[in-house]
mmCIF file of C-alpha atoms and ligand atoms in Angstrom:
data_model
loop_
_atom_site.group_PDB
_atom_site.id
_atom_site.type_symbol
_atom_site.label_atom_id
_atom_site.label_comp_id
_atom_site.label_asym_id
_atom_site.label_seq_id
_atom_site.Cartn_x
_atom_site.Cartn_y
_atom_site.Cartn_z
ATOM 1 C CA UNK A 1 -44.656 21.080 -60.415
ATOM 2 C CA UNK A 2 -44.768 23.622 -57.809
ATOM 3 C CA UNK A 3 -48.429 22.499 -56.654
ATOM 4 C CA UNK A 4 -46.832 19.401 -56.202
ATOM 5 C CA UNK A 5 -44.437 20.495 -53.429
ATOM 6 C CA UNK A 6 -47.857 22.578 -51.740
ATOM 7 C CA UNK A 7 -49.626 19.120 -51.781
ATOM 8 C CA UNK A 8 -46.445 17.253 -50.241
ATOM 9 C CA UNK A 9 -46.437 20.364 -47.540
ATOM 10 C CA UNK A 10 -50.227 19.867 -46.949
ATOM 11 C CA UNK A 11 -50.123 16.191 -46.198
ATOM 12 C CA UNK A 12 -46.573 16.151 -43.965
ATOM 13 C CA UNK A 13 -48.322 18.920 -41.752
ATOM 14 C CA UNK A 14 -50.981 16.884 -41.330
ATOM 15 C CA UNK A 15 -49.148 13.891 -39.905
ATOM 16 C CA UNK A 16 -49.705 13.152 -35.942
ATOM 17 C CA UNK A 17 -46.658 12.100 -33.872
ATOM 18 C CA UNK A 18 -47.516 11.108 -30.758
ATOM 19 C CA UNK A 19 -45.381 8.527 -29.902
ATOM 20 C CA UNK A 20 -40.922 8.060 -30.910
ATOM 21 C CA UNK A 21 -42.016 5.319 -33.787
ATOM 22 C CA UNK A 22 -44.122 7.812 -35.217
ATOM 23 C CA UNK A 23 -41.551 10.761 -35.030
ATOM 24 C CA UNK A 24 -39.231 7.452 -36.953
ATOM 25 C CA UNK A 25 -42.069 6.472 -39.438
ATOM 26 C CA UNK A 26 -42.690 10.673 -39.926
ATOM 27 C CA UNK A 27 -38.293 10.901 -41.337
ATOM 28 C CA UNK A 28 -38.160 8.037 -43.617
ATOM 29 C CA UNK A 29 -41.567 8.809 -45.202
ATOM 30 C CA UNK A 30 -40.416 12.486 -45.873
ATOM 31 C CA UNK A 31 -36.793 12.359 -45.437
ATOM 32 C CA UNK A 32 -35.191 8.396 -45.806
ATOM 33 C CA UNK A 33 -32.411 8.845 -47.739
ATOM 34 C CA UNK A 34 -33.355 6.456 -50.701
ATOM 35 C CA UNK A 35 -37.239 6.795 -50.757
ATOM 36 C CA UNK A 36 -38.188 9.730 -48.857
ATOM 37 C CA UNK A 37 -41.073 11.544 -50.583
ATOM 38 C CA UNK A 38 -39.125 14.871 -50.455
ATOM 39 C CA UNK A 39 -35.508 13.127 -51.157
ATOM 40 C CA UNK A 40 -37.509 11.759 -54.378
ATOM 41 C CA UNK A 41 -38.601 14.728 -55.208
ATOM 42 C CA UNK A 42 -35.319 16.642 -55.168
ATOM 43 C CA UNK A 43 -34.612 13.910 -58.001
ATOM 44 C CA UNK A 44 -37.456 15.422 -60.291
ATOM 45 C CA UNK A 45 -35.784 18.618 -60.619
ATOM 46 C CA UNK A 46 -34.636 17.157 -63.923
ATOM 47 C CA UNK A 47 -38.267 17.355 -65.070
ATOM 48 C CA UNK A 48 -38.249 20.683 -64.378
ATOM 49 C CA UNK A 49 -38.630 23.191 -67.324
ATOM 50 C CA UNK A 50 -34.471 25.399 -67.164
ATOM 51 C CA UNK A 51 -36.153 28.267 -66.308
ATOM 52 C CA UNK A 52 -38.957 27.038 -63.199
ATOM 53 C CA UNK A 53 -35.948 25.201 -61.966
ATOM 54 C CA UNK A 54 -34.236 28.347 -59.468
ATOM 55 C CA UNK A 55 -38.221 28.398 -57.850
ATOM 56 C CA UNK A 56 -38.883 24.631 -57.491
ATOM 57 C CA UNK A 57 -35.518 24.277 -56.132
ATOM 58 C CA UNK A 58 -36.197 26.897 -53.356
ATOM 59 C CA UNK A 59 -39.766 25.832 -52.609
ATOM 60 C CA UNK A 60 -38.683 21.984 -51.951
ATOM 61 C CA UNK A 61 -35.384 23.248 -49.860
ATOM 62 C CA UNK A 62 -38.073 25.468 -47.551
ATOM 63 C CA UNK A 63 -40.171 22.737 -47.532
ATOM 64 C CA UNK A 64 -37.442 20.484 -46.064
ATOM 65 C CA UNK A 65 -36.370 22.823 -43.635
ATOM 66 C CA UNK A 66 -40.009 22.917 -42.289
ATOM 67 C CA UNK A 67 -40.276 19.159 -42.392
ATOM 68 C CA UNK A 68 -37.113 18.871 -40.069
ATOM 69 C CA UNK A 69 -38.295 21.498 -37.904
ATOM 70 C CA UNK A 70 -41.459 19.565 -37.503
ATOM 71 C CA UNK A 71 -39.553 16.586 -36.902
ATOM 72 C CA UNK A 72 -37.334 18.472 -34.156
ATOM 73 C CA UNK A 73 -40.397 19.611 -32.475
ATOM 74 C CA UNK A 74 -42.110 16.676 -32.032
ATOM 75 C CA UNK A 75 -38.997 15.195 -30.740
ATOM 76 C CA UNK A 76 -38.643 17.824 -27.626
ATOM 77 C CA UNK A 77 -42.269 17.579 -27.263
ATOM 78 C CA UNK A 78 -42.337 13.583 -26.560
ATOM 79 C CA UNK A 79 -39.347 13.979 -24.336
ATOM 80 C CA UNK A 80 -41.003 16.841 -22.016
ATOM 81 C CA UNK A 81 -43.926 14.407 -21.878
ATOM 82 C CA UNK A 82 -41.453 11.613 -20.025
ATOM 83 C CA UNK A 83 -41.238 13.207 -16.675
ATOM 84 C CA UNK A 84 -40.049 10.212 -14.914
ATOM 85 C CA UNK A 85 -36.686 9.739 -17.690
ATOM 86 C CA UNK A 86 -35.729 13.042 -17.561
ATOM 87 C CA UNK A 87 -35.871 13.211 -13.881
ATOM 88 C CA UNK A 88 -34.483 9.999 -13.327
ATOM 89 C CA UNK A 89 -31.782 10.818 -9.762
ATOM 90 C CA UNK A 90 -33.693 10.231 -7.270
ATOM 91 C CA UNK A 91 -31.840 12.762 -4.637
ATOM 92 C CA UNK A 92 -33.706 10.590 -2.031
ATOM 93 C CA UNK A 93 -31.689 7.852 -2.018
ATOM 94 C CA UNK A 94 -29.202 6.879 0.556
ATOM 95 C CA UNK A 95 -25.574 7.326 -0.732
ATOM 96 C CA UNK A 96 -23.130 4.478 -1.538
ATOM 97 C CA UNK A 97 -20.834 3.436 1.073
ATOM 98 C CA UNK A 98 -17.298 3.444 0.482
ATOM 99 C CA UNK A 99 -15.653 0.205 1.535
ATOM 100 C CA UNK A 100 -13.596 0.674 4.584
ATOM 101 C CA UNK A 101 -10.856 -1.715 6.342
ATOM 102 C CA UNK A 102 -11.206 -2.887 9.567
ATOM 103 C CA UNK A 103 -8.933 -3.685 12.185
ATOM 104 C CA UNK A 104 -8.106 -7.561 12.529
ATOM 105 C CA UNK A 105 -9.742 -8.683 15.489
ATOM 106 C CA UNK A 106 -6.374 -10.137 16.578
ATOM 107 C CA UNK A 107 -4.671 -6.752 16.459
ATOM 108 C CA UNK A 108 -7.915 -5.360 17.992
ATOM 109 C CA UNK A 109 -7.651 -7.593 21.053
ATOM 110 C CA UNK A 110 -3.772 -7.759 21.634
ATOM 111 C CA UNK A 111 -4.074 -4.069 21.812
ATOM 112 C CA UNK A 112 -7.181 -3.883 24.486
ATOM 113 C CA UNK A 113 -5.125 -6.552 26.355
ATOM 114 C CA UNK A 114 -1.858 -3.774 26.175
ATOM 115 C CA UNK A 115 -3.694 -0.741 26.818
ATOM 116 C CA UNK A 116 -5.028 -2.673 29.932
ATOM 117 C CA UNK A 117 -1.448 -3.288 31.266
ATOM 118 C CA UNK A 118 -0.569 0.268 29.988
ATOM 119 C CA UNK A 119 -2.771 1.879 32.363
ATOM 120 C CA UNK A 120 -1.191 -0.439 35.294
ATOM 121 C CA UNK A 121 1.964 0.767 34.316
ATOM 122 C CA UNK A 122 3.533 -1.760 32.264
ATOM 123 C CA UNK A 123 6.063 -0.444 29.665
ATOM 124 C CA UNK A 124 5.843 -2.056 25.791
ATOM 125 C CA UNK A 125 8.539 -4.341 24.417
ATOM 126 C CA UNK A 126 9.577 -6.287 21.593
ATOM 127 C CA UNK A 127 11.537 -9.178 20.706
ATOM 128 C CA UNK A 128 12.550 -11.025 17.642
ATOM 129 C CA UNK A 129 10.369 -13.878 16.326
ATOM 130 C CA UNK A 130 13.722 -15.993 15.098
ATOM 131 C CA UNK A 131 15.425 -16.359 18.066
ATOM 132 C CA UNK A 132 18.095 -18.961 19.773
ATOM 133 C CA UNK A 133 17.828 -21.992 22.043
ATOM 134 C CA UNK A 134 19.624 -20.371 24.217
ATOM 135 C CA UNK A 135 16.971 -17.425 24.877
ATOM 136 C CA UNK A 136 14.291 -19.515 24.054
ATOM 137 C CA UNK A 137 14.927 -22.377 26.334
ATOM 138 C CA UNK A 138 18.390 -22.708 28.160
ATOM 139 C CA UNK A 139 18.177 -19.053 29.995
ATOM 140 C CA UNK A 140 14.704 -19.894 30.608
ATOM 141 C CA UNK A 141 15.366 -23.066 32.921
ATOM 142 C CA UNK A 142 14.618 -25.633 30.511
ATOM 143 C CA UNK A 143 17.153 -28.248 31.233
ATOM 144 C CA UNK A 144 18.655 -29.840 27.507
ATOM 145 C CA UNK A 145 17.432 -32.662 26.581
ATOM 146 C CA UNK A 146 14.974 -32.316 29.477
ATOM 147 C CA UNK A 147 11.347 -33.431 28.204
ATOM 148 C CA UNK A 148 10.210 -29.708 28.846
ATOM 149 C CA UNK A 149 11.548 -28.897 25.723
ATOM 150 C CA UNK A 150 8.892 -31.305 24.244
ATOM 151 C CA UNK A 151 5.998 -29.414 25.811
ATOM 152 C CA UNK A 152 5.947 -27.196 23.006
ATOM 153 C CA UNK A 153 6.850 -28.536 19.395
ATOM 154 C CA UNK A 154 9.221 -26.590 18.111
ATOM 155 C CA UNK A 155 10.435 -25.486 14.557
ATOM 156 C CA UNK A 156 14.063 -25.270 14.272
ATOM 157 C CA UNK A 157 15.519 -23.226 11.402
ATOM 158 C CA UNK A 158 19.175 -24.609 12.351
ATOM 159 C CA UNK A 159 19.258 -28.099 14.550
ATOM 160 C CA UNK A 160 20.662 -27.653 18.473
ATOM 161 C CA UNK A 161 23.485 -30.166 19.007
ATOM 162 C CA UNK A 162 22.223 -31.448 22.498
ATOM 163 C CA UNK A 163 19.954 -28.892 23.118
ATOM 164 C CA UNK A 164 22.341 -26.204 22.799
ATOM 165 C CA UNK A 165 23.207 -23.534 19.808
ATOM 166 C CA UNK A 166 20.031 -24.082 17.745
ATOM 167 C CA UNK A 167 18.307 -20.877 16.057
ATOM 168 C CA UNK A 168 14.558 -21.611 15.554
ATOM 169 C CA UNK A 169 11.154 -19.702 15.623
ATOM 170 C CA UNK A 170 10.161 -18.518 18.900
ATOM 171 C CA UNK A 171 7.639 -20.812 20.954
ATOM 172 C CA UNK A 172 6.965 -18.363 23.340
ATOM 173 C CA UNK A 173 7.234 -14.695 24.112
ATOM 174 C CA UNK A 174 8.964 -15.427 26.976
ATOM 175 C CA UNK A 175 12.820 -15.348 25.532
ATOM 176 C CA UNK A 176 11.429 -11.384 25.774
ATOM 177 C CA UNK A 177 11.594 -11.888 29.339
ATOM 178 C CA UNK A 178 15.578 -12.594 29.107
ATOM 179 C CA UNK A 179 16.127 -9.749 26.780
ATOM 180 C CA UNK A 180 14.708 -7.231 28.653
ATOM 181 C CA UNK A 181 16.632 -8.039 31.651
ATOM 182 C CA UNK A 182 19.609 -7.892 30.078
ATOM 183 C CA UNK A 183 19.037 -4.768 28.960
ATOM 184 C CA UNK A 184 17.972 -3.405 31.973
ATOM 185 C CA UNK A 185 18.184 -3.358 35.621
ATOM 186 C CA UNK A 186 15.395 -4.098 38.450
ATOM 187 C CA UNK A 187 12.735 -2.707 38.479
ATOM 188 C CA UNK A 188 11.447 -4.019 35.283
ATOM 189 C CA UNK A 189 8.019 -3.683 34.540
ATOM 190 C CA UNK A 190 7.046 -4.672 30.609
ATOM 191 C CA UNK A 191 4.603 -6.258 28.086
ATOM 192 C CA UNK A 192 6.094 -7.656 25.462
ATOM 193 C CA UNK A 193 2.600 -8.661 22.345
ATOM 194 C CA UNK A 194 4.330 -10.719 19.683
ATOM 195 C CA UNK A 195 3.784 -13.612 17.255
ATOM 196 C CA UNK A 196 4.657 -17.171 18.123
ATOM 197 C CA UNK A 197 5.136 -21.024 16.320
ATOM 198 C CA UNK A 198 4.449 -24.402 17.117
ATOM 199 C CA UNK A 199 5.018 -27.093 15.089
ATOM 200 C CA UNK A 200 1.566 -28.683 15.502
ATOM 201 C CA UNK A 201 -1.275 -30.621 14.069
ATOM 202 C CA UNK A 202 -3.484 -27.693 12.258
ATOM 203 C CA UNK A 203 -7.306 -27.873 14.165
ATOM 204 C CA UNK A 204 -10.179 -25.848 14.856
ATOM 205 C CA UNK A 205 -8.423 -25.237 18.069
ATOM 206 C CA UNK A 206 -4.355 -24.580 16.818
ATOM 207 C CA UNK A 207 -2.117 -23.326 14.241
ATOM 208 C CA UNK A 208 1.305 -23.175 13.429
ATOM 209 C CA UNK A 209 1.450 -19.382 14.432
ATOM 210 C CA UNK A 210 -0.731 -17.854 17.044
ATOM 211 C CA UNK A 211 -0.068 -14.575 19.214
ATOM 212 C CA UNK A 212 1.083 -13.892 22.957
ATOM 213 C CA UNK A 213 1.177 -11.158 25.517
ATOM 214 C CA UNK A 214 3.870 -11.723 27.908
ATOM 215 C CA UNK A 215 3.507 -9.870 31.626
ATOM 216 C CA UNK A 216 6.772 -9.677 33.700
ATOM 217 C CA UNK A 217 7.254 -7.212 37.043
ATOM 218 C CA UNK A 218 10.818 -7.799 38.558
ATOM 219 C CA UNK A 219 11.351 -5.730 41.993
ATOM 220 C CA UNK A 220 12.364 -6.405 45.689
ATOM 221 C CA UNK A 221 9.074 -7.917 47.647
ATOM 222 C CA UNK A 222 6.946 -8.991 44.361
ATOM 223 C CA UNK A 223 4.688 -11.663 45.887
ATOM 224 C CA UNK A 224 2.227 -14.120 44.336
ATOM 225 C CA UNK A 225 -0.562 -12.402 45.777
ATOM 226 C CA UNK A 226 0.572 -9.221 43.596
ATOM 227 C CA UNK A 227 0.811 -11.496 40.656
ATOM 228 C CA UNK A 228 -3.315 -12.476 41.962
ATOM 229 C CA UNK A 229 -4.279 -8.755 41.953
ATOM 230 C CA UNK A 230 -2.956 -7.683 38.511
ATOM 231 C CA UNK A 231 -4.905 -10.907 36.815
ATOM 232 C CA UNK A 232 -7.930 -10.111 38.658
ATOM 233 C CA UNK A 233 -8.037 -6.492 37.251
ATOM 234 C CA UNK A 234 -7.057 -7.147 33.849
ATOM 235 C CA UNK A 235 -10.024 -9.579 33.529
ATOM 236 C CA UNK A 236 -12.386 -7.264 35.157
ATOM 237 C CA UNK A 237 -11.204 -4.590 32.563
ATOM 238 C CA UNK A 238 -11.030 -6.978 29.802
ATOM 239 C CA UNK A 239 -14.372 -8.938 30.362
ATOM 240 C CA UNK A 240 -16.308 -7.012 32.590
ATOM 241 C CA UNK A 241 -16.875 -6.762 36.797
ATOM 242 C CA UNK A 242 -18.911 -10.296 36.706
ATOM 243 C CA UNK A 243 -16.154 -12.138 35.583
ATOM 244 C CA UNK A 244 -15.103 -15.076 37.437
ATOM 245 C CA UNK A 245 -11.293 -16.562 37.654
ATOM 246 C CA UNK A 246 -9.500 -19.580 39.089
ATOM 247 C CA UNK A 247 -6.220 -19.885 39.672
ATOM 248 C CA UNK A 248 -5.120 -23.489 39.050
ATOM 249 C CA UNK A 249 -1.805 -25.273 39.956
ATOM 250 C CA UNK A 250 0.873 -26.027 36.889
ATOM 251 C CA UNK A 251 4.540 -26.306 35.670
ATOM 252 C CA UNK A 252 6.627 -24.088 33.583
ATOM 253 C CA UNK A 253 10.345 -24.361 34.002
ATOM 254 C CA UNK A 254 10.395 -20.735 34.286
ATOM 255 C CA UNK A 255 8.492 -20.016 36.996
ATOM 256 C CA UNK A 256 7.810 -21.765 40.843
ATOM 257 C CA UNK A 257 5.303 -21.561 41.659
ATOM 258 C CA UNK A 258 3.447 -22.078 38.464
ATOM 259 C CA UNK A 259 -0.221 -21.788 37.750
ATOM 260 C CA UNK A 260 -2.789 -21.411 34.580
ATOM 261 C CA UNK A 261 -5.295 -18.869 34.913
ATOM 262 C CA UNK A 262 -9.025 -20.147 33.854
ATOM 263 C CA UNK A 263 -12.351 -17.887 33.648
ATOM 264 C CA UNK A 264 -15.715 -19.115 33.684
ATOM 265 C CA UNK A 265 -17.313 -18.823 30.117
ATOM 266 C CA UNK A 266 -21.462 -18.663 30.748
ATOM 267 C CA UNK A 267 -23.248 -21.205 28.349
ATOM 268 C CA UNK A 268 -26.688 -21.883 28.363
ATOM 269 C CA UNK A 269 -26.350 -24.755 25.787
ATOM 270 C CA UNK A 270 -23.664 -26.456 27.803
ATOM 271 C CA UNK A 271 -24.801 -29.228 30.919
ATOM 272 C CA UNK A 272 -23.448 -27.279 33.775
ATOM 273 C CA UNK A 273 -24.063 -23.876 32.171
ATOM 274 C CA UNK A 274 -20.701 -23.270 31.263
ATOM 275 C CA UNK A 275 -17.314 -23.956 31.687
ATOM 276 C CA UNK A 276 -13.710 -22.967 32.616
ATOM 277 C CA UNK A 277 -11.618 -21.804 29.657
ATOM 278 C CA UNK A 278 -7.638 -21.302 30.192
ATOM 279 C CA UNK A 279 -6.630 -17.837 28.691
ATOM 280 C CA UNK A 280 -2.912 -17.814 30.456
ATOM 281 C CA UNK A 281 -0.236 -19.003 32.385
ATOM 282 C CA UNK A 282 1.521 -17.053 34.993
ATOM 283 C CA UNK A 283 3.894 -17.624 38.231
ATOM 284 C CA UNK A 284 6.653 -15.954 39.719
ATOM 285 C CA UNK A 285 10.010 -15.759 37.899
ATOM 286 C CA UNK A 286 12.189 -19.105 38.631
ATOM 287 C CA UNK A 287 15.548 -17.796 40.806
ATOM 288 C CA UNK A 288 17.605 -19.661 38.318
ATOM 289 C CA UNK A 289 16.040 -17.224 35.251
ATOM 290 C CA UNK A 290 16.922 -14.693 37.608
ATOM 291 C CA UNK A 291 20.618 -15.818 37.589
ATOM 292 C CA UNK A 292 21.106 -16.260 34.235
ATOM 293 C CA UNK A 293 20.551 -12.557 33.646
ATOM 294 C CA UNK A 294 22.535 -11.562 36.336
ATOM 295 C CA UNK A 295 19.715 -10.523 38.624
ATOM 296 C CA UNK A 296 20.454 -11.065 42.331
ATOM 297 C CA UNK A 297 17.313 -13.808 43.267
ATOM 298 C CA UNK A 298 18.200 -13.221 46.881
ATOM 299 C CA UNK A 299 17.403 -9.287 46.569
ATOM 300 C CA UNK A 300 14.629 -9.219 43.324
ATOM 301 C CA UNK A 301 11.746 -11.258 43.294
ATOM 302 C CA UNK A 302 9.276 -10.940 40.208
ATOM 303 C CA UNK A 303 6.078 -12.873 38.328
ATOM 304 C CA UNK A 304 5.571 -13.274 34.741
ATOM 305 C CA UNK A 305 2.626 -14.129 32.759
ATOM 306 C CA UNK A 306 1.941 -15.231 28.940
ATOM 307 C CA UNK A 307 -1.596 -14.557 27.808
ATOM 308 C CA UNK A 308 -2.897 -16.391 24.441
ATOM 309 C CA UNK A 309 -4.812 -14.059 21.963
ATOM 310 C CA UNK A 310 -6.368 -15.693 19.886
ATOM 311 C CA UNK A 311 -8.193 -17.864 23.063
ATOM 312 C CA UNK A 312 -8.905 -14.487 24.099
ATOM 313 C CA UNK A 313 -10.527 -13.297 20.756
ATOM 314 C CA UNK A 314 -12.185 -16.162 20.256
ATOM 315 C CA UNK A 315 -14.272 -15.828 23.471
ATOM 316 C CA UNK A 316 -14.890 -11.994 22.849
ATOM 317 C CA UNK A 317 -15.881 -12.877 19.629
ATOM 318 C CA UNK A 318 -17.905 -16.402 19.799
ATOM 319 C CA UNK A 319 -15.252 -17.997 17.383
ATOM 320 C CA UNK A 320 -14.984 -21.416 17.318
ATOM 321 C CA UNK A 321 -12.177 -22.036 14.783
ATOM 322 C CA UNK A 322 -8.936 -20.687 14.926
ATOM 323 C CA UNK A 323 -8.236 -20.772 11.422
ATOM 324 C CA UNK A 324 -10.821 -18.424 10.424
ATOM 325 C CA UNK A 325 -8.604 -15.962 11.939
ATOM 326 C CA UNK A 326 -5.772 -16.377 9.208
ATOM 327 C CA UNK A 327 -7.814 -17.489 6.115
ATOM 328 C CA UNK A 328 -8.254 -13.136 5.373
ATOM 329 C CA UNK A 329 -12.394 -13.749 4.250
ATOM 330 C CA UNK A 330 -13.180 -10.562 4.077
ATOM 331 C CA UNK A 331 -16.666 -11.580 5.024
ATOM 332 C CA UNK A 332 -15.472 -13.008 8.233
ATOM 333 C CA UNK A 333 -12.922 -9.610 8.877
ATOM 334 C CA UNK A 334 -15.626 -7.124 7.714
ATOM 335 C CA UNK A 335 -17.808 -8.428 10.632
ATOM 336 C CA UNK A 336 -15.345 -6.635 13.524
HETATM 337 N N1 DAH B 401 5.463 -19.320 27.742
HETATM 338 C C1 DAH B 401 4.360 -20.165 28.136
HETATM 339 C C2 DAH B 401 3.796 -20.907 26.960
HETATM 340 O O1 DAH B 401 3.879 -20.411 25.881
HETATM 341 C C3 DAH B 401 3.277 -19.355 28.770
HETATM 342 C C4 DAH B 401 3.714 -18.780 30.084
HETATM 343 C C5 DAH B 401 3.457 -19.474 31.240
HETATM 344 C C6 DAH B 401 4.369 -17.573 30.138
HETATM 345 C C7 DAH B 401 3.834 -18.952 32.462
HETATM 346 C C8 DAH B 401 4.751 -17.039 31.361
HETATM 347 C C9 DAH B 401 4.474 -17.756 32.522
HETATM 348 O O2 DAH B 401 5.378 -15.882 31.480
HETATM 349 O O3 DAH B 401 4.850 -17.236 33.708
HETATM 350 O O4 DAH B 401 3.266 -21.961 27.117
#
């Protein structure tokens, strides 16, 4: 019996592995658990003479042992031949970027438009965005029931009674304009960014919320040609030295004279090569606003301004619908 466990030993250690199937075929010839030739022949210790059995039983077990090893061996020599597996980071590569936020390119322009007034001077203030007829029209110089109220399409959270006592959403930033001077005498020199709501048809070119930057300067001897200067440097600052302005004639019950501020927008594609794009309107402060906050009109003197963002942004940017700006696409935000 024992020369059969030499003959076993002689033909497993001549076996080739050169390849993982053979290193499989090599353990379940030998070693499978039902019909491995050394499994089977732990079974014929029972053929064994009592007295041979101690020796057979010691010759298979080392003759395991060095089938395993053989088995092991093979194994760590195929897997030193796979260079390319077992160096498999390539310390080459670039590293993943972690996704970062950006800054809404509505926030990113009403705060270049701030800064710009910042640096002129101009404090920062706020104002609610539910606000009352009163601040939002009345002290303002709209008349009730006057059409002017009409100009801007407004969404009432309680109903005026003849145009008086209503609370709504702001339609302007301008109701700033009254709280401020309550709050504080001449000279008053403020911005005032802030979120505003119009009742109107949804387009490519509104929405029912959009942003402002109101501009008012209240001081003795504040002329229009003050009013001219500050516009002229905030669009050089905000849209470079080339840019080009025009001052056009207009009506707001606030101010007198009124006007609406366009700049020329370069476009190759258009049939004069451009055009004029509104981005505000501006004029100095009404005398009646004046007296409604208890600012002497024959002593104080002041303009005021309301700039729209998101026309703003939407030049910067070459947008061409305003809704893109609230829909939150990452893949439109991400871009800014
Ligand atoms: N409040 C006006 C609007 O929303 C814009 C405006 C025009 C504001 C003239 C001003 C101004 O301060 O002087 O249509």
């Amino acid at each position: 019996m024992l020369e059969l466990v030499d003959e076993l030993r002689q033909e497993m250690e001549a076996e080739e592995m050169t390849s993982e199937d053979d290193v499989e075929r090599f353990r379940i010839k030998y070693l499978g658990q039902k019909r491995g030739r050394i499994t089977k022949m732990f079974k014929k210790i029972r053929d064994v003479a009592p007295e041979d059995r101690p020796a057979f039983g010691q010759q298979l077990n080392a003759l395991k042992q060095e089938t395993e090893a053989r088995l092991e061996q093979a194994r760590e020599r195929l897997a030193q031949d796979r260079p390319d597996e077992t160096v498999s980071i390539d310390l080459t590569l670039p590293g993943r970027r972690p996704f970062r936020g950006s800054v809404h390119p509505l926030t990113q322009t009403m705060n270049d438009v701030v800064r710009i007034f910042e640096r002129f001077g101009f404090a920062v203030a706020e104002g609610p965005e539910i606000e009352d007829d009163w601040h939002n029209f009345t002290a303002l110089n709209f008349p009730p029931d006057h059409p002017a109220r009409d100009m801007q399409d407004t969404l009432f959270i309680e109903a005026s009674e003849g145009g008086e006592g209503g609370v709504l959403l702001r339609t302007h930033t301008s109701p700033v304009q009254i709280r401020v001077m309550q709050e504080q005498p001449p000279p008053v020199r403020v911005v005032v960014p802030g979120r505003v709501y119009r009742n109107e048809a949804i387009s490519y070119k509104s929405f029912c919320l959009f942003h402002q930057v109101e501009v008012l300067y209240i001081d003795e001897d504040v002329t229009f040609a003050d009013l001219k200067y500050l516009l002229h440097a905030f669009a050089r600052s905000l849209f470079g030295d080339d840019v080009r302005l025009r001052f056009r004639p207009s009506f707001f019950p606030f101010t007198e004279p009124s006007a609406e501020v366009d700049i020329w927008w370069e476009n190759p594609d258009h049939p004069d090569g451009g055009q004029w794009l509104e981005i505000l309107g501006c004029g100095m402060v009404d005398p009646n606003v004046l007296t409604a906050v208890d600012i002497d009109p024959e002593r104080y003197t002041g303009y005021a301004a309301g700039l729209g963002i998101e026309r703003i942004a939407m030049l910067r940017y070459g947008i061409d619908d305003i809704r893109l700006f609230y829909e939150n696409d990452v893949r439109f935000l991400d871009q800014f």
